[in-house]
Amino acid sequence: MGVLCTLCLVAPTASLAVDEAPDAFIKRVAVETLDAVKADKSLKGGDVGKIMQLVDTKLVQHINFRRMTALATGPNWRKATPEQQKRLQDEFKLLLVRTYSGALSQVSDQTIELKPMRGEIDEKNLIIRTEVKGRGDPIQLDYRLEKTPGEGAGWMIYDLNVMGIWLIENYKSQFTKEISTGGIDGLISSLAERNKSTAKK
């Protein structure tokens, strides 16, 4: 959980302007979120209700959960019915939100340092590399972003890399095992049980 606490540091707090550079976006919202957590004693104290609210209002709206869930599910996503896709996405979203919520209370003196961008901007698959610095060794934290279509849109996060491990790839192996034994419904049930278990803690 200690490593996962850094995933929350870039929870966006405002809509991204079309002309805002993606690295500037990450830097801006990281600072804003860190400041918000440090200024609220109830958040630092582990108030689950307030932490859930912060994550749900600041972070969730800027993540493409549909694409994230589809990529983690792999080819089986296309075999699922629209209802199964919605249930799977909802359970996966809840799992991630609760994971990030529990981690937010561990924020202390961390800061974010951006790494130089490589190559040209790819609006469908852009990686922003950062390093989280605080107590202990620096932590690698990278983001995959995509440009949302339409005027007034911005960037959406759809994958995270912590210490060399991409979130989607990590869950993909787990999802594949669940689907091989119980199908899509089995995966949905497994995620639902994990969410119920997490809620009781």
Coordinates of C-alpha atoms in Angstrom, one line a residue:
M1 CA 0.0 0.0 0.0
G2 CA 2.9 2.3 0.6
V3 CA 3.9 2.4 -3.0
L4 CA 0.2 2.7 -4.1
C5 CA -0.1 5.9 -2.1
T6 CA 1.8 7.7 -4.8
L7 CA -0.9 6.9 -7.4
C8 CA -3.2 9.4 -5.8
L9 CA -0.8 12.3 -6.0
V10 CA -2.0 13.4 -9.4
A11 CA -5.7 13.4 -8.9
P12 CA -6.9 16.1 -11.3
T13 CA -8.7 19.0 -9.7
A14 CA -9.8 21.0 -12.7
S15 CA -10.7 20.4 -16.4
L16 CA -7.7 20.4 -18.6
A17 CA -7.6 23.2 -21.2
V18 CA -7.1 21.9 -24.8
D19 CA -3.8 23.8 -25.2
E20 CA -2.3 22.7 -21.8
A21 CA 0.7 20.5 -22.3
P22 CA 0.2 17.0 -20.8
D23 CA 3.3 17.3 -18.6
A24 CA 2.2 20.7 -17.3
F25 CA -1.2 19.1 -16.6
I26 CA 0.4 16.3 -14.5
K27 CA 2.6 18.8 -12.6
R28 CA -0.2 21.2 -11.9
V29 CA -2.7 18.7 -10.6
A30 CA -0.1 16.9 -8.6
V31 CA 0.8 20.0 -6.6
E32 CA -2.9 21.0 -6.2
T33 CA -3.8 17.5 -4.8
L34 CA -0.8 17.3 -2.5
D35 CA -1.6 20.7 -1.1
A36 CA -5.2 19.6 -0.5
V37 CA -4.3 16.5 1.3
K38 CA -1.6 18.2 3.5
A39 CA -4.1 21.0 4.4
D40 CA -6.9 18.6 5.6
K41 CA -6.1 16.8 8.8
S42 CA -9.1 14.5 8.4
L43 CA -7.7 13.2 5.1
K44 CA -4.2 12.7 6.6
G45 CA -5.9 11.0 9.6
G46 CA -7.5 8.4 7.4
D47 CA -11.1 9.6 7.3
V48 CA -12.3 7.0 4.8
G49 CA -15.5 8.9 3.9
K50 CA -13.6 12.1 3.1
I51 CA -10.9 10.2 1.3
M52 CA -13.4 8.3 -0.9
Q53 CA -15.1 11.6 -1.7
L54 CA -11.9 13.3 -2.7
V55 CA -10.9 10.5 -5.0
D56 CA -14.3 10.2 -6.5
T57 CA -14.6 13.9 -7.2
K58 CA -11.0 14.7 -8.1
L59 CA -9.6 11.7 -9.9
V60 CA -12.3 9.4 -11.3
Q61 CA -13.7 11.9 -13.8
H62 CA -10.2 12.1 -15.4
I63 CA -9.7 8.3 -15.9
N64 CA -11.0 6.4 -18.9
F65 CA -12.3 3.5 -17.0
R66 CA -13.9 1.9 -20.0
R67 CA -10.6 1.7 -21.9
M68 CA -8.7 0.6 -18.8
T69 CA -11.2 -2.2 -18.1
A70 CA -11.2 -3.3 -21.8
L71 CA -7.5 -3.5 -21.9
A72 CA -7.2 -5.3 -18.6
T73 CA -9.9 -7.8 -19.8
G74 CA -8.2 -8.4 -23.1
P75 CA -10.0 -10.2 -26.1
N76 CA -12.7 -11.5 -23.7
W77 CA -14.0 -7.9 -23.4
R78 CA -15.4 -8.1 -27.0
K79 CA -17.2 -11.4 -26.1
A80 CA -19.0 -9.8 -23.1
T81 CA -22.5 -8.4 -23.4
P82 CA -23.0 -4.7 -22.8
E83 CA -24.5 -5.5 -19.4
Q84 CA -21.5 -7.6 -18.5
Q85 CA -19.1 -4.8 -19.7
K86 CA -20.9 -2.3 -17.5
R87 CA -20.9 -4.5 -14.4
L88 CA -17.2 -5.3 -14.9
Q89 CA -16.3 -1.7 -15.4
D90 CA -18.2 -0.7 -12.3
E91 CA -16.6 -3.3 -10.1
F92 CA -13.1 -2.6 -11.4
K93 CA -13.6 1.2 -10.9
L94 CA -14.8 0.6 -7.3
L95 CA -11.8 -1.6 -6.6
L96 CA -9.3 1.0 -7.9
V97 CA -11.1 3.9 -6.1
R98 CA -11.0 2.1 -2.8
T99 CA -7.3 1.1 -3.3
Y100 CA -6.4 4.7 -4.0
S101 CA -8.6 6.0 -1.2
G102 CA -6.8 3.8 1.4
A103 CA -3.5 5.0 0.1
L104 CA -4.2 8.7 0.2
S105 CA -4.0 8.9 4.0
Q106 CA -0.3 8.0 3.7
V107 CA 0.6 11.2 1.8
S108 CA 3.2 13.2 3.8
D109 CA 6.0 15.2 2.3
Q110 CA 6.1 13.8 -1.3
T111 CA 6.9 15.9 -4.3
I112 CA 6.7 15.2 -8.0
E113 CA 9.5 15.7 -10.5
L114 CA 8.8 15.4 -14.2
K115 CA 11.1 13.6 -16.5
P116 CA 11.9 14.9 -20.0
M117 CA 9.3 13.9 -22.6
R118 CA 10.5 11.6 -25.4
G119 CA 9.5 12.1 -29.0
E120 CA 6.4 13.7 -30.4
I121 CA 3.1 13.8 -28.7
D122 CA 0.9 10.8 -29.5
E123 CA -2.7 11.8 -28.7
K124 CA -3.8 8.1 -28.2
N125 CA -0.9 6.8 -26.2
L126 CA 1.3 9.4 -24.5
I127 CA 3.6 8.5 -21.6
I128 CA 4.4 11.1 -19.0
R129 CA 7.3 10.0 -16.8
T130 CA 7.7 11.3 -13.2
E131 CA 9.5 10.5 -10.0
V132 CA 8.0 10.8 -6.6
K133 CA 10.4 12.1 -4.0
G134 CA 10.0 12.0 -0.3
R135 CA 11.3 9.9 2.5
G136 CA 13.3 6.9 1.3
D137 CA 14.2 6.2 -2.3
P138 CA 12.5 7.9 -5.2
I139 CA 9.6 6.1 -6.8
Q140 CA 9.1 5.8 -10.5
L141 CA 5.5 6.8 -11.4
D142 CA 4.5 7.1 -15.1
Y143 CA 1.2 7.8 -16.8
R144 CA -0.4 6.8 -20.1
L145 CA -2.7 9.5 -21.3
E146 CA -5.0 9.9 -24.3
K147 CA -6.5 13.0 -25.8
T148 CA -10.3 13.1 -25.6
P149 CA -12.1 14.1 -28.7
G150 CA -14.1 17.2 -29.2
E151 CA -13.7 20.9 -28.4
G152 CA -13.0 21.7 -24.8
A153 CA -11.7 18.2 -24.1
G154 CA -8.4 17.4 -22.5
W155 CA -6.2 14.4 -21.4
M156 CA -7.5 11.3 -19.8
I157 CA -5.4 8.8 -17.8
Y158 CA -5.9 5.2 -18.7
D159 CA -2.8 3.4 -17.2
L160 CA -0.2 3.8 -14.5
N161 CA 3.3 2.5 -14.0
V162 CA 4.7 2.1 -10.5
M163 CA 8.2 1.0 -10.2
G164 CA 8.2 -0.6 -13.6
I165 CA 4.9 -2.4 -13.3
W166 CA 2.0 -1.2 -15.5
L167 CA -1.4 -1.4 -13.8
I168 CA -3.3 -2.8 -16.8
E169 CA -0.7 -5.5 -17.4
N170 CA -0.7 -6.5 -13.8
Y171 CA -4.5 -6.9 -13.6
K172 CA -4.6 -8.5 -17.1
S173 CA -2.9 -11.6 -15.8
Q174 CA -5.2 -11.8 -12.9
F175 CA -8.3 -11.3 -15.0
T176 CA -7.2 -13.9 -17.5
K177 CA -7.0 -16.5 -14.7
E178 CA -10.4 -15.6 -13.4
I179 CA -12.0 -15.7 -16.8
S180 CA -10.4 -19.1 -17.7
T181 CA -12.1 -20.7 -14.7
G182 CA -15.4 -18.8 -14.4
G183 CA -15.9 -16.7 -17.5
I184 CA -16.8 -13.0 -17.4
D185 CA -19.4 -13.6 -14.8
G186 CA -16.9 -15.3 -12.6
L187 CA -14.5 -12.3 -12.9
I188 CA -17.3 -9.9 -12.0
S189 CA -18.3 -12.0 -9.0
S190 CA -14.6 -12.2 -7.9
L191 CA -14.2 -8.4 -8.1
A192 CA -17.5 -7.9 -6.3
E193 CA -16.3 -10.1 -3.4
R194 CA -13.0 -8.3 -3.2
N195 CA -14.9 -5.0 -3.0
K196 CA -17.2 -6.3 -0.2
S197 CA -14.2 -7.5 1.7
T198 CA -12.4 -4.2 1.3
A199 CA -15.5 -2.3 2.5
K200 CA -15.6 -4.2 5.7
K201 CA -12.0 -3.3 6.7

